Short mmCIF file of C-alpha atoms in Angstrom, two decimals:
data_model
loop_
_atom_site.label_atom_id
_atom_site.label_comp_id
_atom_site.label_asym_id
_atom_site.label_seq_id
_atom_site.Cartn_x
_atom_site.Cartn_y
_atom_site.Cartn_z
CA UNK A 26 -66.59 132.19 16.36
CA UNK A 27 -63.70 134.28 17.60
CA UNK A 28 -64.03 132.80 21.07
CA UNK A 29 -64.16 129.31 19.55
CA UNK A 30 -60.93 129.91 17.60
CA UNK A 31 -59.28 131.29 20.69
CA UNK A 32 -60.23 128.18 22.63
CA UNK A 33 -58.85 125.98 19.85
CA UNK A 34 -55.60 127.90 19.90
CA UNK A 35 -55.39 127.47 23.66
CA UNK A 36 -55.97 123.75 23.22
CA UNK A 37 -53.19 123.57 20.65
CA UNK A 38 -50.86 125.38 23.02
CA UNK A 39 -51.71 122.90 25.77
CA UNK A 40 -51.07 119.99 23.41
CA UNK A 41 -47.71 121.43 22.40
CA UNK A 42 -46.79 121.89 26.04
CA UNK A 43 -47.79 118.29 26.77
CA UNK A 44 -45.72 117.03 23.86
CA UNK A 45 -42.70 119.00 24.99
CA UNK A 46 -43.11 117.77 28.55
CA UNK A 47 -43.36 114.18 27.29
CA UNK A 48 -40.20 114.67 25.25
CA UNK A 49 -38.42 116.09 28.28
CA UNK A 50 -39.55 113.19 30.45
CA UNK A 51 -38.33 110.68 27.82
CA UNK A 52 -35.01 112.51 27.70
CA UNK A 53 -34.76 112.38 31.49
CA UNK A 54 -35.58 108.66 31.46
CA UNK A 55 -32.77 108.07 28.97
CA UNK A 56 -30.34 109.92 31.24
CA UNK A 57 -31.56 108.00 34.30
CA UNK A 58 -30.92 104.65 32.59
CA UNK A 59 -27.17 105.27 32.40
CA UNK A 60 -24.56 105.85 35.05
CA UNK A 61 -23.07 109.31 35.37
CA UNK A 62 -19.41 109.40 34.40
CA UNK A 63 -16.91 112.01 35.56
CA UNK A 64 -15.87 114.16 32.62
CA UNK A 65 -12.32 114.57 33.98
CA UNK A 66 -11.26 111.14 35.29
CA UNK A 67 -13.86 109.06 33.38
CA UNK A 68 -14.81 107.01 36.44
CA UNK A 69 -18.49 105.94 36.64
CA UNK A 70 -20.69 106.90 39.58
CA UNK A 71 -20.47 103.37 41.02
CA UNK A 72 -16.69 103.86 41.42
CA UNK A 73 -16.26 107.57 42.14
CA UNK A 74 -19.35 108.22 44.23
CA UNK A 75 -22.01 110.90 43.83
CA UNK A 76 -21.49 113.27 40.92
CA UNK A 77 -21.86 117.05 40.65
CA UNK A 78 -23.89 117.99 37.57
CA UNK A 79 -22.57 121.01 35.69
CA UNK A 80 -24.76 120.57 32.61
CA UNK A 81 -27.07 117.79 31.35
CA UNK A 82 -24.11 116.16 29.56
CA UNK A 83 -21.25 117.00 31.94
CA UNK A 84 -20.82 115.63 35.47
CA UNK A 85 -17.77 115.77 37.75
CA UNK A 86 -16.91 113.67 40.80
CA UNK A 87 -16.09 115.22 44.17
CA UNK A 88 -12.38 114.39 43.86
CA UNK A 89 -12.00 116.13 40.51
CA UNK A 90 -14.10 119.07 41.67
CA UNK A 91 -11.76 119.52 44.63
CA UNK A 92 -8.81 119.42 42.23
CA UNK A 93 -10.62 122.00 40.12
CA UNK A 94 -10.91 124.34 43.11
CA UNK A 95 -7.20 123.86 43.74
CA UNK A 96 -6.50 124.70 40.10
CA UNK A 97 -8.66 127.81 40.35
CA UNK A 98 -6.45 129.08 43.14
CA UNK A 99 -3.35 128.51 41.00
CA UNK A 100 -4.95 130.02 37.89
CA UNK A 101 -4.86 126.77 35.84
CA UNK A 102 -8.57 125.97 35.87
CA UNK A 103 -9.08 126.55 32.11
CA UNK A 104 -6.17 124.22 31.24
CA UNK A 105 -7.62 121.41 33.33
CA UNK A 106 -10.75 121.25 31.19
CA UNK A 107 -8.91 121.64 27.90
CA UNK A 108 -9.99 125.27 27.39
CA UNK A 109 -7.53 127.04 25.07
CA UNK A 110 -5.50 129.90 26.43
CA UNK A 111 -6.94 133.32 25.69
CA UNK A 112 -10.53 131.96 25.62
CA UNK A 113 -12.96 134.52 27.08
CA UNK A 114 -13.46 133.10 30.53
CA UNK A 115 -16.00 134.76 32.77
CA UNK A 116 -16.31 133.79 36.38
CA UNK A 117 -20.06 133.26 36.36
CA UNK A 118 -21.24 129.64 36.63
CA UNK A 119 -23.86 130.17 33.89
CA UNK A 120 -21.20 131.34 31.46
CA UNK A 121 -19.04 128.35 32.32
CA UNK A 122 -21.93 125.96 31.76
CA UNK A 123 -22.90 127.52 28.43
CA UNK A 124 -19.29 127.49 27.29
CA UNK A 125 -18.84 123.80 28.11
CA UNK A 126 -22.14 122.84 26.50
CA UNK A 127 -21.20 124.77 23.37
CA UNK A 128 -17.89 122.89 23.12
CA UNK A 129 -19.80 119.56 22.94
CA UNK A 130 -17.75 117.84 25.63
CA UNK A 131 -20.41 115.36 26.74
CA UNK A 132 -20.01 111.58 27.05
CA UNK A 133 -20.22 109.65 23.72
CA UNK A 134 -23.20 107.32 23.48
CA UNK A 135 -21.08 104.17 23.15
CA UNK A 136 -19.28 104.96 26.43
CA UNK A 137 -22.39 105.42 28.57
CA UNK A 138 -22.75 102.71 31.23
CA UNK A 139 -26.17 101.45 32.23
CA UNK A 140 -26.96 101.67 35.93
CA UNK A 141 -26.68 98.53 38.00
CA UNK A 142 -30.02 97.24 39.24
CA UNK A 143 -30.53 96.75 43.00
CA UNK A 144 -30.22 93.14 44.20
CA UNK A 145 -33.95 92.90 44.83
CA UNK A 146 -34.66 93.80 41.19
CA UNK A 147 -32.26 91.27 39.63
CA UNK A 148 -34.32 88.40 38.21
CA UNK A 149 -32.77 84.97 38.78
CA UNK A 150 -32.48 82.63 35.82
CA UNK A 151 -35.61 80.54 35.35
CA UNK A 152 -34.57 76.95 34.65
CA UNK A 153 -37.92 76.27 33.00
CA UNK A 154 -37.22 79.03 30.49
CA UNK A 155 -33.90 77.45 29.45
CA UNK A 156 -34.45 75.11 26.48
CA UNK A 157 -33.43 71.51 27.12
CA UNK A 158 -30.55 69.92 25.15
CA UNK A 159 -32.85 68.17 22.67
CA UNK A 160 -34.69 71.44 22.02
CA UNK A 161 -31.39 73.29 21.43
CA UNK A 162 -30.26 70.48 19.14
CA UNK A 163 -33.52 70.60 17.17
CA UNK A 164 -33.21 74.36 16.72
CA UNK A 165 -29.61 74.03 15.54
CA UNK A 166 -30.74 71.43 12.98
CA UNK A 167 -32.83 74.11 11.26
CA UNK A 168 -29.74 76.18 10.52
CA UNK A 169 -26.75 73.79 10.50
CA UNK A 170 -26.36 70.70 8.30
CA UNK A 171 -24.45 67.72 9.69
CA UNK A 172 -21.99 68.03 12.60
CA UNK A 173 -24.34 65.96 14.77
CA UNK A 174 -21.74 65.22 17.44
CA UNK A 175 -20.74 68.89 17.72
CA UNK A 176 -24.36 70.03 18.02
CA UNK A 177 -25.03 67.42 20.71
CA UNK A 178 -21.97 68.41 22.74
CA UNK A 179 -22.76 72.13 22.51
CA UNK A 180 -26.43 71.61 23.44
CA UNK A 181 -25.54 69.74 26.64
CA UNK A 182 -22.68 72.10 27.56
CA UNK A 183 -24.80 75.24 27.17
CA UNK A 184 -27.70 73.73 29.11
CA UNK A 185 -25.38 72.73 31.97
CA UNK A 186 -23.73 76.16 31.91
CA UNK A 187 -26.94 78.06 32.54
CA UNK A 188 -27.97 75.51 35.19
CA UNK A 189 -24.65 76.34 36.85
CA UNK A 190 -25.45 80.06 36.73
CA UNK A 191 -28.85 79.38 38.30
CA UNK A 192 -27.22 77.28 41.03
CA UNK A 193 -24.78 80.12 41.84
CA UNK A 194 -27.67 82.60 42.08
CA UNK A 195 -29.50 80.25 44.46
CA UNK A 196 -26.26 79.68 46.43
CA UNK A 197 -26.35 75.89 46.32
CA UNK A 198 -23.95 73.86 48.47
CA UNK A 199 -22.22 72.19 45.50
CA UNK A 200 -20.36 74.56 43.18
CA UNK A 201 -20.49 73.40 39.56
CA UNK A 202 -17.41 73.94 37.39
CA UNK A 203 -17.56 75.98 34.18
CA UNK A 204 -18.17 74.15 30.90
CA UNK A 205 -15.93 76.16 28.58
CA UNK A 206 -15.47 74.56 25.16
CA UNK A 207 -12.73 74.09 22.58
CA UNK A 208 -13.91 73.20 19.07
CA UNK A 209 -11.48 71.94 16.44
CA UNK A 210 -12.38 71.78 12.78
CA UNK A 211 -11.11 72.64 9.31
CA UNK A 212 -11.83 76.05 7.80
CA UNK A 213 -15.36 76.49 6.54
CA UNK A 214 -16.79 73.64 8.64
CA UNK A 215 -19.17 75.93 10.54
CA UNK A 216 -17.45 76.80 13.85
CA UNK A 217 -18.41 80.48 13.93
CA UNK A 218 -21.84 79.84 12.40
CA UNK A 219 -22.65 77.30 15.13
CA UNK A 220 -21.82 79.80 17.89
CA UNK A 221 -23.74 82.64 16.21
CA UNK A 222 -26.80 80.44 15.81
CA UNK A 223 -26.54 79.26 19.41
CA UNK A 224 -26.41 82.82 20.78
CA UNK A 225 -29.36 83.85 18.61
CA UNK A 226 -31.46 80.92 19.81
CA UNK A 227 -30.67 81.63 23.48
CA UNK A 228 -31.06 85.42 23.01
CA UNK A 229 -27.87 86.23 24.94
CA UNK A 230 -25.09 88.73 24.10
CA UNK A 231 -22.32 87.34 21.92
CA UNK A 232 -18.81 88.66 21.38
CA UNK A 233 -16.61 87.23 18.63
CA UNK A 234 -12.94 88.06 19.01
CA UNK A 235 -10.04 87.19 16.75
CA UNK A 236 -7.13 85.78 18.74
CA UNK A 237 -4.61 86.94 16.13
CA UNK A 238 -5.05 90.59 17.13
CA UNK A 239 -4.53 89.98 20.87
CA UNK A 240 -1.17 90.83 22.45
CA UNK A 241 0.32 90.92 25.90
CA UNK A 242 -0.36 94.10 27.90
CA UNK A 243 2.01 96.91 26.97
CA UNK A 244 2.44 95.94 23.31
CA UNK A 245 0.78 97.21 20.14
CA UNK A 246 -2.50 95.41 19.53
CA UNK A 247 -5.70 94.67 21.42
CA UNK A 248 -5.47 94.00 25.15
CA UNK A 249 -6.92 90.75 26.45
CA UNK A 250 -9.66 92.73 28.22
CA UNK A 251 -10.86 93.97 24.82
CA UNK A 252 -12.62 90.62 24.44
CA UNK A 253 -14.90 91.56 27.34
CA UNK A 254 -15.27 95.11 26.00
CA UNK A 255 -16.80 93.68 22.82
CA UNK A 256 -19.24 91.64 24.88
CA UNK A 257 -20.16 94.72 26.91
CA UNK A 258 -20.85 96.64 23.70
CA UNK A 259 -23.02 93.76 22.41
CA UNK A 260 -25.03 93.99 25.65
CA UNK A 261 -25.58 97.76 25.15
CA UNK A 262 -23.18 98.52 28.03
CA UNK A 263 -25.43 96.64 30.47
CA UNK A 264 -22.96 94.91 32.82
CA UNK A 265 -25.50 92.48 34.29
CA UNK A 266 -26.67 91.36 30.85
CA UNK A 267 -23.10 91.01 29.61
CA UNK A 268 -22.16 88.77 32.55
CA UNK A 269 -24.49 86.03 31.26
CA UNK A 270 -23.28 86.15 27.64
CA UNK A 271 -21.09 84.02 25.38
CA UNK A 272 -17.55 84.86 24.25
CA UNK A 273 -16.20 83.13 21.14
CA UNK A 274 -12.44 83.42 20.57
CA UNK A 275 -11.70 82.39 17.00
CA UNK A 276 -8.34 81.38 15.53
CA UNK A 277 -7.23 80.18 18.96
CA UNK A 278 -4.64 77.91 17.30
CA UNK A 279 -2.69 81.05 16.33
CA UNK A 280 -1.82 81.45 20.05
CA UNK A 281 0.24 78.26 20.03
CA UNK A 282 3.72 78.51 21.53
CA UNK A 283 6.23 79.56 18.89
CA UNK A 284 9.03 77.06 18.45
CA UNK A 285 12.66 77.80 17.73
CA UNK A 286 12.40 81.49 18.52
CA UNK A 287 14.59 83.65 20.73
CA UNK A 288 12.32 86.70 21.06
CA UNK A 289 9.46 87.19 23.51
CA UNK A 290 6.22 85.55 22.37
CA UNK A 291 3.90 88.53 22.99
CA UNK A 292 0.96 87.25 20.94
CA UNK A 293 1.26 83.53 21.58
CA UNK A 294 1.99 81.85 24.89
CA UNK A 295 1.77 85.18 26.76
CA UNK A 296 -1.81 85.71 25.57
CA UNK A 297 -2.73 82.18 26.65
CA UNK A 298 -1.41 82.97 30.13
CA UNK A 299 -3.35 86.25 30.17
CA UNK A 300 -6.61 84.53 29.21
CA UNK A 301 -6.41 82.14 32.17
CA UNK A 302 -8.05 84.55 34.60
CA UNK A 303 -10.88 85.28 32.18
CA UNK A 304 -11.60 81.59 31.54
CA UNK A 305 -11.46 80.70 35.24
CA UNK A 306 -13.67 83.58 36.37
CA UNK A 307 -12.46 86.86 37.81
CA UNK A 308 -13.45 90.49 38.20
CA UNK A 309 -11.62 92.51 35.57
CA UNK A 310 -11.66 96.20 34.74
CA UNK A 311 -12.42 96.74 31.09
CA UNK A 312 -12.62 99.91 28.97
CA UNK A 313 -16.06 100.96 27.75
CA UNK A 314 -16.37 101.77 24.06
CA UNK A 315 -12.66 101.19 23.31
CA UNK A 316 -10.25 98.30 22.74
CA UNK A 317 -7.53 99.56 25.09
CA UNK A 318 -7.28 101.39 28.37
CA UNK A 319 -6.47 105.08 28.41
CA UNK A 320 -7.16 108.08 30.57
CA UNK A 321 -10.12 109.33 28.51
CA UNK A 322 -12.13 106.07 28.51
CA UNK A 323 -14.45 105.09 31.40
CA UNK A 324 -13.71 101.78 33.11
CA UNK A 325 -16.17 99.26 34.47
CA UNK A 326 -15.74 96.01 36.43
CA UNK A 327 -17.10 92.84 34.82
CA UNK A 328 -17.25 89.46 36.56
CA UNK A 329 -16.40 86.66 34.11
CA UNK A 330 -17.52 83.86 36.45
CA UNK A 331 -20.80 83.32 34.59
CA UNK A 332 -19.45 83.87 31.08
CA UNK A 333 -19.36 80.91 28.72
CA UNK A 334 -16.14 80.84 26.70
CA UNK A 335 -15.97 78.94 23.43
CA UNK A 336 -12.63 78.74 21.61
CA UNK A 337 -12.28 77.55 18.04
CA UNK A 338 -9.51 76.94 15.55
CA UNK A 339 -8.52 74.94 12.49
CA UNK A 340 -5.27 73.68 14.08
CA UNK A 341 -3.36 72.96 10.85
CA UNK A 342 -0.79 70.14 11.06
CA UNK A 343 -2.52 68.76 14.18
CA UNK A 344 -3.34 65.65 12.16
CA UNK A 345 0.38 65.00 11.69
CA UNK A 346 0.89 65.09 15.47
CA UNK A 347 -2.02 62.67 15.98
CA UNK A 348 -0.69 60.39 13.25
CA UNK A 349 2.79 60.39 14.79
CA UNK A 350 1.37 59.43 18.20
CA UNK A 351 -0.75 56.63 16.75
CA UNK A 352 2.14 55.23 14.69
CA UNK A 353 4.35 55.07 17.79
CA UNK A 354 1.84 52.69 19.35
CA UNK A 355 1.98 50.34 16.37
CA UNK A 356 3.49 46.95 17.12
CA UNK A 357 6.58 45.52 15.41
CA UNK A 358 6.35 42.35 13.34
CA UNK A 359 3.91 40.67 10.96
CA UNK A 360 0.89 41.96 12.90
CA UNK A 361 2.12 45.58 12.93
CA UNK A 362 0.02 48.41 11.52
CA UNK A 363 1.25 50.05 8.35
CA UNK A 364 2.78 53.51 8.61
CA UNK A 365 0.32 54.85 6.05
CA UNK A 366 -2.72 53.39 7.78
CA UNK A 367 -4.00 56.81 8.89
CA UNK A 368 -3.04 58.77 5.77
CA UNK A 369 -6.55 58.64 4.29
CA UNK A 370 -8.47 58.69 7.58
CA UNK A 371 -11.00 61.54 7.24
CA UNK A 372 -11.96 61.31 10.91
CA UNK A 373 -8.42 61.51 12.26
CA UNK A 374 -9.18 64.70 14.21
CA UNK A 375 -11.73 62.77 16.28
CA UNK A 376 -8.81 60.93 17.90
CA UNK A 377 -7.27 64.13 19.30
CA UNK A 378 -6.15 64.20 22.94
CA UNK A 379 -5.01 66.92 25.31
CA UNK A 380 -1.45 65.67 24.87
CA UNK A 381 -1.69 66.28 21.11
CA UNK A 382 -2.83 69.86 21.72
CA UNK A 383 0.00 70.39 24.18
CA UNK A 384 2.46 69.17 21.55
CA UNK A 385 0.86 71.61 19.11
CA UNK A 386 1.85 74.47 21.43
CA UNK A 387 -1.10 75.08 23.73
CA UNK A 388 -0.30 75.71 27.40
CA UNK A 389 -1.48 72.92 29.76
CA UNK A 390 -3.09 75.45 32.15
CA UNK A 391 -5.03 76.90 29.24
CA UNK A 392 -6.29 73.50 28.10
CA UNK A 393 -7.26 72.68 31.68
CA UNK A 394 -9.75 75.54 31.64
CA UNK A 395 -11.39 74.18 28.47
CA UNK A 396 -12.70 70.82 29.73
CA UNK A 397 -14.99 70.13 26.76
CA UNK A 398 -13.01 69.40 23.58
CA UNK A 399 -14.76 68.25 20.40
CA UNK A 400 -14.14 68.23 16.67
CA UNK A 401 -16.07 69.15 13.55
CA UNK A 402 -15.99 67.03 10.43
CA UNK A 403 -14.66 68.24 7.12
CA UNK A 404 -17.37 68.78 4.53
CA UNK A 405 -17.85 66.28 1.70
CA UNK A 406 -19.87 66.59 -1.51
CA UNK A 407 -23.14 65.33 0.01
CA UNK A 408 -22.94 67.76 2.94
CA UNK A 409 -22.21 70.69 0.62
CA UNK A 410 -25.29 69.87 -1.46
CA UNK A 411 -27.41 69.78 1.70
CA UNK A 412 -25.93 73.09 2.86
CA UNK A 413 -26.99 74.63 -0.45
CA UNK A 414 -30.67 73.79 -0.10
CA UNK A 415 -31.73 72.50 3.36
CA UNK A 416 -31.02 75.10 6.13
CA UNK A 417 -33.57 77.78 6.93
CA UNK A 418 -31.20 80.43 5.54
CA UNK A 419 -29.90 78.26 2.69
CA UNK A 420 -28.07 80.10 -0.10
CA UNK A 421 -30.44 78.78 -2.78
CA UNK A 422 -33.44 80.01 -0.81
CA UNK A 423 -31.90 83.47 -0.69
CA UNK A 424 -31.49 83.59 -4.48
CA UNK A 425 -34.99 82.19 -5.00
CA UNK A 426 -36.36 84.98 -2.82
CA UNK A 427 -34.42 87.63 -4.77
CA UNK A 428 -35.81 86.45 -8.11
CA UNK A 429 -39.26 85.98 -6.64
CA UNK A 430 -39.33 89.75 -6.09
CA UNK A 431 -38.99 90.05 -9.89
CA UNK A 432 -41.82 87.51 -10.27
CA UNK A 433 -39.40 84.92 -11.65
CA UNK A 434 -39.09 81.33 -10.40
CA UNK A 435 -35.57 79.92 -9.90
CA UNK A 436 -34.76 76.21 -9.92
CA UNK A 437 -31.54 74.19 -9.73
CA UNK A 438 -31.18 70.75 -11.25
CA UNK A 439 -29.73 68.14 -8.91
CA UNK A 440 -26.75 67.59 -11.24
CA UNK A 441 -26.06 71.33 -11.15
CA UNK A 442 -25.91 71.26 -7.34
CA UNK A 443 -23.43 68.36 -7.51
CA UNK A 444 -21.27 70.31 -9.95
CA UNK A 445 -21.27 73.34 -7.61
CA UNK A 446 -20.29 71.12 -4.66
CA UNK A 447 -17.39 69.61 -6.63
CA UNK A 448 -16.07 73.08 -7.49
CA UNK A 449 -16.34 74.07 -3.81
CA UNK A 450 -14.31 71.02 -2.75
CA UNK A 451 -11.56 72.01 -5.16
CA UNK A 452 -11.24 75.41 -3.48
CA UNK A 453 -10.70 73.68 -0.09
CA UNK A 454 -12.33 76.51 1.90
CA UNK A 455 -15.40 74.63 3.09
CA UNK A 456 -18.88 76.13 2.88
CA UNK A 457 -17.45 79.61 2.25
CA UNK A 458 -16.69 78.59 -1.33
CA UNK A 459 -20.36 77.96 -2.14
CA UNK A 460 -21.37 81.62 -2.00
CA UNK A 461 -18.42 82.72 -4.15
CA UNK A 462 -19.23 80.13 -6.82
CA UNK A 463 -22.92 81.02 -6.92
CA UNK A 464 -22.18 84.73 -7.13
CA UNK A 465 -20.06 84.02 -10.21
CA UNK A 466 -22.76 82.04 -12.04
CA UNK A 467 -25.74 84.14 -10.94
CA UNK A 468 -24.20 87.48 -11.95
CA UNK A 469 -25.36 87.48 -15.58
CA UNK A 470 -28.77 86.05 -14.68
CA UNK A 471 -29.42 88.68 -12.00
CA UNK A 472 -28.32 91.36 -14.47
CA UNK A 473 -30.37 90.26 -17.50
CA UNK A 474 -33.66 89.13 -15.94
CA UNK A 475 -34.96 92.58 -14.85
CA UNK A 476 -34.66 93.69 -18.51
CA UNK A 477 -37.29 91.22 -19.81
CA UNK A 478 -40.73 90.97 -18.18
CA UNK A 479 -41.62 87.94 -20.30
CA UNK A 480 -39.25 85.61 -18.38
CA UNK A 481 -41.16 83.43 -15.93
CA UNK A 482 -38.68 80.79 -14.81
CA UNK A 483 -34.92 80.10 -14.83
CA UNK A 484 -33.50 76.57 -14.46
CA UNK A 485 -29.77 76.25 -13.67
CA UNK A 486 -28.30 73.22 -15.44
CA UNK A 487 -25.14 71.16 -14.98
CA UNK A 488 -23.97 72.31 -18.43
CA UNK A 489 -24.16 75.94 -17.34
CA UNK A 490 -22.00 75.24 -14.25
CA UNK A 491 -19.46 73.31 -16.35
CA UNK A 492 -19.38 76.03 -19.06
CA UNK A 493 -20.66 73.63 -21.73
CA UNK A 494 -24.12 75.18 -22.09
CA UNK A 495 -26.50 77.71 -20.63
CA UNK A 496 -29.45 77.87 -18.24
CA UNK A 497 -32.99 77.03 -19.33
CA UNK A 498 -35.24 80.07 -19.64
CA UNK A 499 -38.99 79.52 -19.46
CA UNK A 500 -41.07 82.38 -20.86
CA UNK A 501 -44.48 83.00 -19.38
CA UNK A 502 -46.87 80.48 -20.96
CA UNK A 503 -44.21 78.91 -23.23
CA UNK A 504 -41.85 75.95 -23.35
CA UNK A 505 -38.36 76.35 -21.81
CA UNK A 506 -35.59 77.82 -23.96
CA UNK A 507 -31.93 76.80 -23.63
CA UNK A 508 -29.58 79.76 -23.62
CA UNK A 509 -26.18 79.15 -25.16
#
């Protein structure tokens, strides 16, 4: 028995050793997946060359190590690594390593750069794996109501973009131009939601940047390269994966040239000029894990040639510019068009031209790099009702699921949905208003229902939405009650 127990103990020891060795191997694999970055100059191994490992978390390039030796001779070695004066500093390498490890000076996780794969390991894009335009359109229909023209344009543009990337990888004779897009539509019409859905369907990295925070280099605000930094972060710092992603720059109309101003336009026309190289395709150095460049952030080179850029904006007052252009073309005399002919035209944005956008304040060179321009329609009452109940992630379906967890059925009368849509139109914020309105009316219901286990069904009525009555409450096995 004693020998048996001893053998069991030995087996347990072996198992523990195996577990620890597996953990060590996993840890080593994690380290091998990322590039080594110099602790001093923050350059990755692909830029600075082979690194000298001081500890598992601290590596130094040859250049900085040579500088360190020079500092040792001058007695400033501790200052170079940020070691406070008077710190007990022994000359032994083991003591130095333990001291640095104890000060937790390793590379933050969000600044680690994944190693670049060799050319023979890079998988070219498989055209058969790219969904065709009608498949992309059908997938978008499950999430987005209406906007048929916009969905059609985006489906074709995305499909052609990834065919272009495949052609570049295969080094075809004919070089296909980029199909960057500019979408114009009123607030709440679904610009950002379309792009998010598209990136999710294609399973590619997506970066959404707000143009209002971008400024010219050297001024307070986000640098233009921060747009690519966000994409790199979305791709888990994998440069090759990021280079096939999608960048959506929202509120692009806020970059319009400022009129009647005497000061430098650092967040308008200057940002448009700075974005030209990104839209066209260039190799740019971007900070990893930060929005601006500084000495303590590693830098990596990203090629924007294969990036798909989509810009979106509401472009307020653009309709007035279109109307002015159309009225100028009106003839004079009895057959002339009336000046107010286009005042009630809901599809006036569909008549937009590049000249109208230039008059709005967009730089011609910038517009030239966005060859695909399309508009989104403003939402009417019928579209808002469909948005409430038809998409896969419809708001009503979300509330029905929440109450279903309490074993309560939720229903909305058709007249109630119409009343909600009318209230949303009054707010003039598009589909965003629907959620706010529903939250207001569902608050009391979501609060009271968990109190009473006898409630089996709730029916939202038009009277409840218009504050002239209450919802119908159906108890389990009973007729519906009308709450006042």
